[in-house]
Amino acid sequence: MAPAASQALRHNAEANPTVGTAVTDVQPGTQPTVISAAEHLDCVERPDKPEEACGVFAVLATEQPVANLTYFGLYALQHRGQESAGIAVFEQGTGLAGGPRVRMHKDMGLVSQVFDQEVLERLPGELAIGHNRYSTTGSSKACNAQPVLLNTRLGPFAFAHNGNLVNAAELRQAIAAQIPEVEFTSTTDSELIAFAIQHGVNSGLDWDGAIREAASRCRGAFSLVIGTPEGLFALRDGHGIRPLVFGHMGERSSAQWVVSSETCGLDIIGASYDGDVEPGEIIHFSLGDPEPRRSRWTSEPAKLCVFEMIYFARPDSRFFGESLYSYRVRIGEVLARETPVEADIVIGVPDSGIPAAIGYSQRSGIPFGDGLIKNRYVGRTFIQPTQAMREAGIRVKLNPLPDVLAGKRVVVIDDSIVRGTTSRKLVAAIRDAGATEVHMRISSPPVTHPCFYGIDTDTQDQLIAARLTLEEIAAHLGVDSLAYLSKQGMVEAAQAQASQFCTACFDGAYPIVMDEAVSSSKLMLEPSGIAAAVRA
Ligand code: SF4
């Protein structure tokens, strides 16, 4: 590119408005028109569970309502992020110089709150990039909503990211040095990857080359979908820590492609599952091309987050050829074998504890019952219960059934314990409902280390299993007995190679080397309690 043109092309984030609806053309320096904007909304209370980072979804298809399809894909992936949602749509041939026009709408809130039919009708085109966000790097603010939309010398691109970088500070410094005029509009690591791609393109690389180069500058977890004037790119980090799958709609020869964080996103729009975007793979889907171009951009050992299997991903999503429901039932069977107890009823903490409770019941012969009813008709609330409500227990979300629990020795199956605050209230509520004994069984090993790869697990000093012994945790929760699934049992139930998984939050074996500043930000304790036992 000629220097003058290069200078004229501003590297700042002008095409990446915070929230609302934006329209951008190919023309370098185009200011998007922001039609509406929302207030910043900060998350008010941290839940007592690991929180999933994000969901990504993309559709490339002609003569299809790609925005509507993406809406439903994001709707299916709502569990992966409830703080903001966004869709960017490319319409070919309607922008300047015959390039694509990109329209984007994003805002704080659930998918069903951010979009309505009127908004979706204003997003015509052939390529849609969608994103649901839960904050990991960068707080829960409107400016951090995705997709990120930037211009380059080759036209605009829209970018959505699931995961978390562990070298974000270093990358930010490098980008600021490389692009002196850069204006960061968010506090997320995702924007940094987008700027790295933009820089690569503006330095003369093509899309494929710029995306590969940007990926090679990143360390951490990243599953990406990227919309460009040349089609859709999907990419996973070398370890494949976060999932990403692809499939097609209609006949495969019609080349109508869909990329989703999980297979449940394919199912909801009737798309067939073709396969995973493999760890270290980049796939380029082009309009009308019946064969996506697949290649590796790096080669490293696969390390899928095992917590996706245990808890994060939807039970109807398929991993390793089966639904996670089946895996979680098997986990319950292993848990029953490893940690038997005499009891009258097995209950699960809805929703993710239910399949493991069914498995525990099947293996132990103890009847399964619905002892806890979850309010399924609400999304995440940003309104805090009053202090009096808090003291009254956790019944905003879960309500025990005295008819089922009274006079019974109860085994309660939950998928994990993080801080223990919710579990403690839950145990008290079950006792209040008349249970004579409460035995807690956890369908994962103790969480002793924080996650740096896109899951929000608190700092180590807040993880109860990093601070207390098993007996101390049992006493703190007020249970008659407590036992966790072993790491070996967790892997055995997966019927896959142990080495295929990241299990770092259970054993501290982080697959990606981190800067000292990153690791010390969450690793605050010397090993103690269960953490010491896990390491021993
Ligand atoms: Fe998943 Fe835990 Fe590894 Fe994070 S540290 S990627 S939550 S297994």
Coordinates of C-alpha atoms and ligand atoms in Angstrom, one line a residue:
M1 CA 0.0 0.0 0.0
A2 CA 1.2 3.5 -0.8
P3 CA 2.5 5.4 2.2
A4 CA 0.0 8.2 1.6
A5 CA -2.9 5.7 1.5
S6 CA -1.5 4.1 4.6
Q7 CA -1.4 7.3 6.5
A8 CA -4.9 8.2 5.3
L9 CA -6.1 4.9 6.7
R10 CA -6.6 5.6 10.4
H11 CA -5.9 2.6 12.7
N12 CA -8.2 3.8 15.4
A13 CA -11.4 2.2 16.4
E14 CA -13.7 4.6 14.7
A15 CA -15.6 1.8 13.1
N16 CA -16.2 0.1 16.4
P17 CA -18.9 2.0 18.2
T18 CA -19.7 1.0 21.8
V19 CA -23.3 -0.1 21.5
G20 CA -26.3 0.5 19.3
T21 CA -26.6 0.1 15.6
A22 CA -23.8 1.1 13.3
V23 CA -23.4 1.1 9.5
T24 CA -20.0 1.2 7.9
D25 CA -18.7 1.2 4.3
V26 CA -15.4 0.2 2.8
Q27 CA -14.1 3.7 2.6
P28 CA -11.1 4.2 4.8
G29 CA -11.9 6.5 7.7
T30 CA -15.7 6.0 7.5
Q31 CA -17.4 7.0 10.6
P32 CA -20.2 4.6 11.5
T33 CA -23.6 6.0 12.3
V34 CA -24.7 5.1 15.7
I35 CA -28.4 5.0 15.8
S36 CA -28.9 4.3 19.4
A37 CA -26.9 3.8 22.5
A38 CA -27.3 2.2 25.9
E39 CA -26.1 3.0 29.4
H40 CA -23.2 1.3 30.9
L41 CA -24.3 -1.5 33.2
D42 CA -21.9 -3.0 35.7
C43 CA -22.3 -6.4 37.1
V44 CA -23.4 -6.1 40.6
E45 CA -22.7 -9.4 42.3
R46 CA -20.5 -12.3 41.4
P47 CA -22.3 -15.7 41.2
D48 CA -20.8 -18.6 43.2
K49 CA -20.1 -20.6 40.1
P50 CA -17.4 -20.5 37.4
E51 CA -18.8 -18.2 34.7
E52 CA -18.5 -19.0 31.0
A53 CA -16.9 -16.3 29.0
C54 CA -18.7 -16.0 25.7
G55 CA -20.5 -17.6 22.8
V56 CA -19.8 -17.0 19.1
F57 CA -21.9 -17.7 16.1
A58 CA -21.7 -17.0 12.4
V59 CA -23.7 -17.7 9.2
L60 CA -22.6 -17.4 5.6
A61 CA -25.4 -18.0 3.2
T62 CA -27.2 -16.4 0.3
E63 CA -30.9 -15.9 0.2
Q64 CA -31.2 -16.6 3.9
P65 CA -32.2 -14.2 6.8
V66 CA -28.7 -14.5 8.3
A67 CA -29.4 -12.0 11.1
N68 CA -32.4 -13.9 12.2
L69 CA -30.5 -17.2 12.0
T70 CA -27.7 -15.7 14.1
Y71 CA -30.2 -14.4 16.6
F72 CA -31.4 -17.9 17.2
G73 CA -27.9 -19.2 17.3
L74 CA -27.0 -16.7 20.0
Y75 CA -30.3 -17.5 21.7
A76 CA -29.1 -21.2 21.9
L77 CA -25.8 -20.0 23.3
Q78 CA -27.2 -17.7 25.8
H79 CA -25.8 -19.8 28.7
R80 CA -22.3 -18.8 27.5
G81 CA -22.8 -15.1 28.2
Q82 CA -25.6 -12.9 29.4
E83 CA -24.2 -9.5 29.7
S84 CA -24.2 -8.2 26.1
A85 CA -25.1 -9.4 22.6
G86 CA -24.3 -8.2 19.1
I87 CA -24.6 -9.1 15.4
A88 CA -22.7 -7.6 12.5
V89 CA -24.0 -8.3 9.0
F90 CA -22.2 -7.9 5.7
E91 CA -24.3 -7.0 2.6
Q92 CA -22.2 -7.6 -0.6
G93 CA -22.1 -5.0 -3.3
T94 CA -24.0 -2.2 -1.5
G95 CA -21.0 -0.4 0.1
L96 CA -18.7 2.1 -1.5
A97 CA -16.7 0.9 -4.5
G98 CA -18.9 -2.1 -4.8
G99 CA -17.7 -3.6 -1.5
P100 CA -19.8 -4.8 1.4
R101 CA -21.8 -2.6 3.6
V102 CA -21.7 -3.7 7.2
R103 CA -24.4 -3.0 9.7
M104 CA -24.1 -3.9 13.3
H105 CA -26.2 -3.8 16.4
K106 CA -25.0 -4.6 19.9
D107 CA -26.1 -3.7 23.3
M108 CA -26.1 -4.8 27.0
G109 CA -28.5 -7.5 27.9
L110 CA -29.8 -10.9 26.9
V111 CA -30.2 -11.7 23.2
S112 CA -34.0 -11.4 23.4
Q113 CA -33.6 -8.0 25.0
V114 CA -31.0 -6.6 22.6
F115 CA -32.8 -7.7 19.4
D116 CA -36.3 -7.5 18.1
Q117 CA -37.8 -8.1 14.6
E118 CA -37.4 -4.5 13.7
V119 CA -33.7 -4.4 14.5
L120 CA -33.1 -7.7 12.7
E121 CA -34.9 -6.4 9.6
R122 CA -32.4 -3.6 9.5
L123 CA -29.6 -6.2 9.1
P124 CA -29.8 -7.6 5.6
G125 CA -26.9 -9.5 4.0
E126 CA -25.1 -12.8 3.5
L127 CA -22.7 -13.0 6.3
A128 CA -23.5 -12.5 10.0
I129 CA -21.1 -12.5 13.0
G130 CA -22.7 -12.9 16.4
H131 CA -21.5 -12.7 20.0
N132 CA -22.8 -13.2 23.5
R133 CA -20.5 -11.9 26.2
Y134 CA -19.7 -12.5 29.8
S135 CA -16.7 -10.4 30.9
T136 CA -13.4 -12.0 31.8
T137 CA -10.8 -9.5 30.7
G138 CA -12.5 -6.1 30.7
S139 CA -15.5 -5.3 32.9
S140 CA -19.1 -5.7 32.1
K141 CA -19.5 -2.4 30.1
A142 CA -21.2 -1.5 26.9
C143 CA -17.9 -0.5 25.3
N144 CA -16.8 -4.1 25.7
A145 CA -19.7 -5.6 23.8
Q146 CA -18.8 -7.5 20.6
P147 CA -18.5 -7.9 17.6
V148 CA -15.6 -5.6 17.1
L149 CA -16.0 -3.8 13.8
L150 CA -12.9 -2.2 12.1
N151 CA -11.9 -0.9 8.7
T152 CA -8.8 -1.8 6.8
R153 CA -7.3 -1.1 3.3
L154 CA -9.2 -4.2 2.1
G155 CA -12.5 -3.2 3.6
P156 CA -14.2 -3.7 7.0
F157 CA -14.1 -6.8 9.2
A158 CA -16.2 -8.0 12.1
F159 CA -14.7 -10.0 14.9
A160 CA -16.0 -12.1 17.8
H161 CA -13.9 -13.9 20.4
N162 CA -14.5 -16.6 23.0
G163 CA -11.7 -17.1 25.4
N164 CA -9.1 -15.0 27.2
L165 CA -5.5 -14.0 26.4
V166 CA -2.8 -14.3 29.0
N167 CA -0.5 -11.9 27.2
A168 CA -3.0 -9.1 26.8
A169 CA -0.8 -6.4 28.6
E170 CA 2.2 -7.3 26.4
L171 CA 0.1 -7.3 23.3
R172 CA -1.5 -4.0 24.1
Q173 CA 1.9 -2.4 24.6
A174 CA 3.1 -3.9 21.3
I175 CA 0.1 -2.6 19.4
A176 CA 0.4 0.9 21.0
A177 CA 4.0 1.0 19.9
Q178 CA 3.2 -0.3 16.4
I179 CA 0.2 2.0 15.8
P180 CA 0.9 5.3 17.6
E181 CA -2.5 6.7 16.6
V182 CA -4.4 3.7 18.0
E183 CA -7.4 4.5 20.1
F184 CA -8.5 1.6 22.3
T185 CA -12.3 1.9 22.7
S186 CA -12.6 -1.1 25.1
T187 CA -10.8 -2.8 27.9
T188 CA -10.9 -6.2 26.4
D189 CA -8.2 -8.5 25.0
S190 CA -10.5 -9.2 22.1
E191 CA -10.1 -5.7 20.7
L192 CA -6.3 -6.3 20.7
I193 CA -6.6 -9.3 18.4
A194 CA -8.8 -7.3 16.1
F195 CA -6.2 -4.4 16.0
A196 CA -3.5 -7.0 15.3
I197 CA -5.5 -8.3 12.3
Q198 CA -6.1 -4.7 11.2
H199 CA -2.4 -3.9 11.4
G200 CA -1.5 -7.0 9.4
V201 CA -3.9 -6.2 6.6
N202 CA -2.9 -2.5 6.5
S203 CA 0.8 -3.6 6.4
G204 CA 0.1 -5.5 3.2
L205 CA -1.0 -9.0 4.2
D206 CA -4.1 -10.6 2.8
W207 CA -6.9 -11.7 5.2
D208 CA -5.6 -15.2 5.7
G209 CA -2.1 -14.0 6.4
A210 CA -3.2 -11.2 8.7
I211 CA -5.4 -13.5 10.8
R212 CA -2.6 -16.1 11.1
E213 CA -0.1 -13.4 12.0
A214 CA -2.4 -11.9 14.6
A215 CA -3.1 -15.4 16.1
S216 CA 0.6 -16.1 16.4
R217 CA 1.0 -12.9 18.5
C218 CA -1.6 -14.2 21.0
R219 CA -1.1 -16.5 24.0
G220 CA -4.2 -18.0 25.7
A221 CA -7.6 -19.2 24.7
F222 CA -9.3 -17.9 21.5
S223 CA -12.0 -19.3 19.4
L224 CA -12.7 -16.7 16.8
V225 CA -15.2 -16.0 14.0
I226 CA -14.2 -13.2 11.6
G227 CA -16.4 -11.7 8.9
T228 CA -14.5 -10.2 6.0
P229 CA -15.3 -9.1 2.4
E230 CA -13.7 -12.4 1.3
G231 CA -16.0 -14.5 3.5
L232 CA -15.9 -16.1 6.9
F233 CA -12.9 -17.2 8.9
A234 CA -13.1 -19.5 11.9
L235 CA -10.0 -20.2 14.1
R236 CA -9.1 -21.9 17.3
D237 CA -6.0 -21.5 19.5
G238 CA -3.4 -24.1 19.3
H239 CA -4.7 -26.0 22.3
G240 CA -8.4 -25.6 21.4
I241 CA -9.3 -24.7 24.9
R242 CA -12.7 -23.3 24.0
P243 CA -14.9 -25.3 21.6
L244 CA -15.9 -24.2 18.1
V245 CA -17.8 -26.3 15.6
F246 CA -19.1 -25.9 12.1
G247 CA -21.9 -27.2 9.9
H248 CA -24.1 -26.4 6.9
M249 CA -27.7 -25.7 6.1
G250 CA -29.6 -27.5 3.4
E251 CA -27.5 -29.5 0.9
R252 CA -23.8 -29.3 1.6
S253 CA -23.2 -28.3 -2.1
S254 CA -25.2 -25.2 -1.5
A255 CA -22.4 -23.9 0.7
Q256 CA -24.5 -22.3 3.4
W257 CA -22.1 -22.4 6.4
V258 CA -22.6 -22.0 10.1
V259 CA -20.0 -21.8 12.8
S260 CA -21.0 -22.0 16.5
S261 CA -19.4 -22.3 19.9
E262 CA -21.4 -25.5 20.5
T263 CA -23.5 -27.9 18.4
C264 CA -26.7 -26.7 20.1
G265 CA -26.3 -23.5 18.0
L266 CA -26.4 -25.6 14.9
D267 CA -29.4 -27.7 16.0
I268 CA -31.6 -24.6 16.7
I269 CA -31.5 -23.5 13.1
G270 CA -31.6 -27.0 11.6
A271 CA -27.9 -27.0 10.5
S272 CA -26.0 -30.3 10.2
Y273 CA -22.8 -30.8 12.2
D274 CA -19.8 -31.2 9.9
G275 CA -17.0 -31.2 12.5
D276 CA -15.0 -29.3 15.0
V277 CA -12.7 -26.4 14.1
E278 CA -9.7 -28.4 15.2
P279 CA -7.2 -27.0 17.7
G280 CA -4.7 -24.8 15.8
E281 CA -6.9 -24.8 12.7
I282 CA -8.1 -21.9 10.5
I283 CA -11.1 -22.5 8.2
H284 CA -12.0 -20.1 5.4
F285 CA -15.6 -20.3 4.1
S286 CA -16.4 -18.5 0.9
L287 CA -19.7 -17.6 -0.6
G288 CA -20.7 -20.4 -3.1
D289 CA -17.6 -22.5 -2.4
P290 CA -18.8 -26.0 -1.4
E291 CA -15.5 -26.9 0.2
P292 CA -14.2 -24.8 3.1
R293 CA -10.4 -24.3 3.0
R294 CA -9.0 -25.9 6.1
S295 CA -5.4 -25.6 7.3
R296 CA -3.3 -25.4 10.5
W297 CA -1.9 -22.2 11.6
T298 CA -0.1 -23.9 14.5
S299 CA 0.3 -27.3 16.0
E300 CA 0.2 -27.9 19.8
P301 CA -1.3 -30.6 22.0
A302 CA -5.1 -30.4 22.3
K303 CA -6.3 -29.2 25.7
L304 CA -10.0 -28.8 25.7
C305 CA -11.4 -27.2 28.9
V306 CA -12.8 -30.1 30.8
F307 CA -15.1 -27.8 32.7
E308 CA -17.0 -27.3 29.3
M309 CA -17.8 -31.0 29.6
I310 CA -18.7 -30.9 33.3
Y311 CA -20.7 -27.7 33.5
F312 CA -20.4 -24.9 31.0
A313 CA -21.6 -26.3 27.7
R314 CA -25.3 -27.2 27.3
P315 CA -26.2 -30.9 28.0
D316 CA -27.6 -31.3 24.5
S317 CA -24.3 -30.2 22.9
R318 CA -22.1 -32.9 21.5
F319 CA -18.5 -33.5 22.4
F320 CA -16.5 -36.5 21.3
G321 CA -19.5 -37.9 19.4
E322 CA -22.1 -37.9 22.2
S323 CA -24.2 -35.4 24.1
L324 CA -22.9 -33.9 27.3
Y325 CA -26.0 -35.3 29.0
S326 CA -24.7 -38.8 28.5
Y327 CA -21.2 -37.8 29.8
R328 CA -22.7 -36.2 32.9
V329 CA -24.9 -39.2 33.7
R330 CA -21.7 -41.3 33.5
I331 CA -19.9 -38.9 35.8
G332 CA -22.7 -39.5 38.3
E333 CA -22.2 -43.2 38.0
V334 CA -18.5 -42.9 38.6
L335 CA -19.2 -40.6 41.6
A336 CA -21.5 -43.2 43.1
R337 CA -18.9 -45.9 42.7
E338 CA -16.2 -43.7 44.2
T339 CA -18.2 -42.1 47.0
P340 CA -21.0 -44.3 48.2
V341 CA -23.3 -43.3 51.1
E342 CA -26.4 -44.7 52.7
A343 CA -29.4 -42.5 51.9
D344 CA -33.1 -42.4 51.0
I345 CA -33.1 -40.0 48.0
V346 CA -30.7 -38.5 45.5
I347 CA -31.4 -34.9 44.2
G348 CA -29.4 -32.7 41.8
V349 CA -28.8 -29.0 42.0
P350 CA -30.6 -27.7 38.8
D351 CA -29.7 -27.7 36.0
S352 CA -26.2 -29.0 35.6
G353 CA -26.3 -31.3 38.7
I354 CA -29.4 -33.2 37.5
P355 CA -27.8 -35.6 34.9
A356 CA -25.0 -36.6 37.4
A357 CA -27.7 -37.1 40.1
I358 CA -29.5 -39.5 37.7
G359 CA -26.3 -41.3 37.1
Y360 CA -25.6 -41.5 40.9
S361 CA -29.1 -42.9 41.5
Q362 CA -28.7 -45.5 38.7
R363 CA -25.5 -46.8 40.0
S364 CA -26.3 -46.6 43.8
G365 CA -29.9 -47.8 43.5
I366 CA -31.0 -44.8 45.7
P367 CA -34.2 -43.3 44.2
F368 CA -33.8 -40.0 42.3
G369 CA -36.2 -37.1 43.1
D370 CA -36.8 -33.5 42.3
G371 CA -36.0 -31.9 45.6
L372 CA -35.0 -28.5 44.3
I373 CA -37.1 -26.4 41.9
K374 CA -35.4 -23.8 39.8
N375 CA -37.1 -20.7 38.6
R376 CA -36.5 -21.4 34.9
Y377 CA -38.4 -18.4 33.6
V378 CA -35.9 -15.7 34.4
G379 CA -32.6 -14.7 33.0
R380 CA -29.8 -13.3 35.0
T381 CA -30.9 -10.5 37.3
F382 CA -28.9 -7.3 37.8
I383 CA -31.1 -6.3 40.7
Q384 CA -29.8 -7.4 44.0
P385 CA -32.0 -9.1 46.6
T386 CA -32.2 -7.0 49.8
Q387 CA -30.2 -8.0 52.8
A388 CA -33.2 -9.4 54.4
M389 CA -33.9 -11.5 51.3
R390 CA -30.3 -12.7 51.3
E391 CA -30.5 -13.8 54.9
A392 CA -33.6 -15.7 54.1
G393 CA -31.6 -17.9 51.8
I394 CA -31.1 -18.4 48.1
R395 CA -34.6 -19.0 47.1
V396 CA -34.6 -16.4 44.3
K397 CA -33.3 -19.1 42.1
L398 CA -33.9 -22.4 43.9
N399 CA -36.7 -23.6 46.2
P400 CA -36.6 -26.9 48.1
L401 CA -39.6 -29.1 48.1
P402 CA -40.5 -30.2 51.7
D403 CA -42.9 -32.9 50.4
V404 CA -39.9 -34.6 48.7
L405 CA -37.2 -34.0 51.4
A406 CA -38.9 -34.2 54.8
G407 CA -37.7 -37.0 57.0
K408 CA -35.2 -38.2 54.3
R409 CA -31.4 -38.8 54.2
V410 CA -30.6 -36.8 51.2
V411 CA -27.7 -37.0 48.7
V412 CA -27.3 -33.7 46.9
I413 CA -25.3 -33.7 43.7
D414 CA -23.8 -30.4 42.5
D415 CA -21.3 -29.9 39.7
S416 CA -18.8 -27.8 41.5
I417 CA -18.1 -25.7 44.6
V418 CA -16.3 -22.4 44.1
R419 CA -16.6 -20.1 47.1
G420 CA -19.1 -22.2 48.9
T421 CA -21.5 -19.4 49.8
T422 CA -24.4 -20.7 47.7
S423 CA -23.8 -24.3 48.7
R424 CA -23.9 -23.4 52.4
K425 CA -27.3 -21.6 52.0
L426 CA -28.5 -24.5 49.9
V427 CA -27.7 -27.1 52.6
A428 CA -29.5 -24.9 55.2
A429 CA -32.5 -24.7 52.9
I430 CA -32.6 -28.5 52.4
R431 CA -32.4 -29.0 56.2
D432 CA -35.2 -26.4 56.7
A433 CA -37.3 -28.5 54.3
G434 CA -37.0 -31.4 56.8
A435 CA -34.1 -33.5 55.5
T436 CA -32.6 -35.5 58.4
E437 CA -29.2 -35.9 56.8
V438 CA -27.5 -34.0 53.9
H439 CA -24.6 -35.7 52.0
M440 CA -23.1 -33.5 49.4
R441 CA -21.4 -35.1 46.3
I442 CA -19.6 -32.9 43.8
S443 CA -19.3 -34.2 40.2
S444 CA -15.9 -32.6 39.7
P445 CA -12.7 -32.5 41.6
P446 CA -12.0 -29.6 44.1
V447 CA -11.5 -26.3 42.3
T448 CA -8.2 -25.2 43.7
H449 CA -6.8 -22.9 41.0
P450 CA -8.2 -20.0 39.1
C451 CA -8.7 -20.1 35.4
F452 CA -6.9 -17.7 33.0
Y453 CA -8.4 -19.0 29.8
G454 CA -11.8 -17.5 29.6
I455 CA -13.6 -18.8 32.7
D456 CA -14.3 -16.6 35.6
T457 CA -13.4 -18.6 38.7
D458 CA -12.4 -16.0 41.2
T459 CA -8.9 -15.5 42.6
Q460 CA -7.3 -18.3 44.4
D461 CA -7.9 -16.8 47.9
Q462 CA -11.6 -17.0 47.3
L463 CA -11.6 -20.7 46.2
I464 CA -12.8 -22.6 49.2
A465 CA -10.9 -25.8 48.3
A466 CA -7.7 -23.9 48.0
R467 CA -8.0 -22.7 51.6
L468 CA -9.7 -25.5 53.6
T469 CA -9.4 -29.2 54.0
L470 CA -12.2 -31.5 53.0
E471 CA -13.4 -31.8 56.6
E472 CA -13.2 -28.0 57.1
I473 CA -15.3 -27.5 53.9
A474 CA -17.9 -30.0 55.1
A475 CA -18.1 -28.2 58.5
H476 CA -18.4 -24.9 56.7
L477 CA -21.2 -26.1 54.5
G478 CA -23.0 -27.9 57.4
V479 CA -23.2 -31.3 55.6
D480 CA -23.1 -34.7 57.2
S481 CA -20.6 -35.8 54.6
L482 CA -18.8 -34.3 51.5
A483 CA -17.0 -36.0 48.7
Y484 CA -15.7 -35.0 45.3
L485 CA -15.2 -36.9 42.0
S486 CA -11.6 -37.8 41.5
K487 CA -9.6 -36.4 38.6
Q488 CA -9.2 -39.9 37.3
G489 CA -12.9 -40.5 37.5
M490 CA -13.6 -37.3 35.6
V491 CA -11.3 -38.3 32.8
E492 CA -12.5 -41.9 32.8
A493 CA -16.1 -40.8 32.3
A494 CA -15.0 -38.7 29.2
Q495 CA -13.8 -41.9 27.5
A496 CA -11.0 -39.8 26.0
Q497 CA -7.3 -39.3 26.5
A498 CA -6.5 -37.6 29.8
S499 CA -3.9 -35.6 28.0
Q500 CA -6.6 -34.0 25.7
F501 CA -7.9 -31.8 28.5
C502 CA -7.0 -28.7 30.4
T503 CA -7.6 -29.6 34.0
A504 CA -5.6 -26.7 35.5
C505 CA -8.3 -25.4 37.9
F506 CA -8.2 -28.9 39.5
D507 CA -4.5 -29.5 39.5
G508 CA -2.6 -26.2 38.6
A509 CA -1.1 -27.8 35.5
Y510 CA -1.6 -24.8 33.2
P511 CA -1.0 -25.7 29.6
I512 CA 0.0 -22.2 28.6
V513 CA 2.9 -20.3 30.2
M514 CA 1.8 -17.1 31.7
D515 CA 3.5 -13.8 32.5
E516 CA 4.2 -13.5 36.2
A517 CA 1.9 -10.5 36.5
V518 CA -1.0 -12.5 35.1
S519 CA -0.5 -15.6 37.3
S520 CA 0.1 -13.6 40.4
S521 CA -3.1 -11.6 39.9
K522 CA -5.1 -14.7 40.7
L523 CA -2.6 -17.1 42.3
M524 CA -2.4 -15.5 45.7
L525 CA -2.0 -18.5 48.0
E526 CA 0.6 -21.0 48.7
P527 CA -0.9 -24.5 48.4
S528 CA -2.9 -25.5 51.4
G529 CA -6.0 -27.5 52.2
I530 CA -7.2 -29.7 49.3
A531 CA -4.9 -27.8 47.0
A532 CA -1.9 -29.3 48.8
A533 CA -3.4 -32.8 48.6
V534 CA -4.1 -32.3 44.9
R535 CA -0.6 -31.3 44.2
A536 CA 1.0 -34.0 46.3
Ligands
SF4_1 FE1 -11.2 -25.0 31.9 FE2 -10.2 -25.0 34.4 FE3 -8.6 -25.1 32.3 FE4 -9.9 -22.9 32.8 S1 -8.3 -23.8 34.1 S2 -9.7 -23.8 30.8 S3 -11.9 -23.7 33.6 S4 -10.1 -26.7 32.9

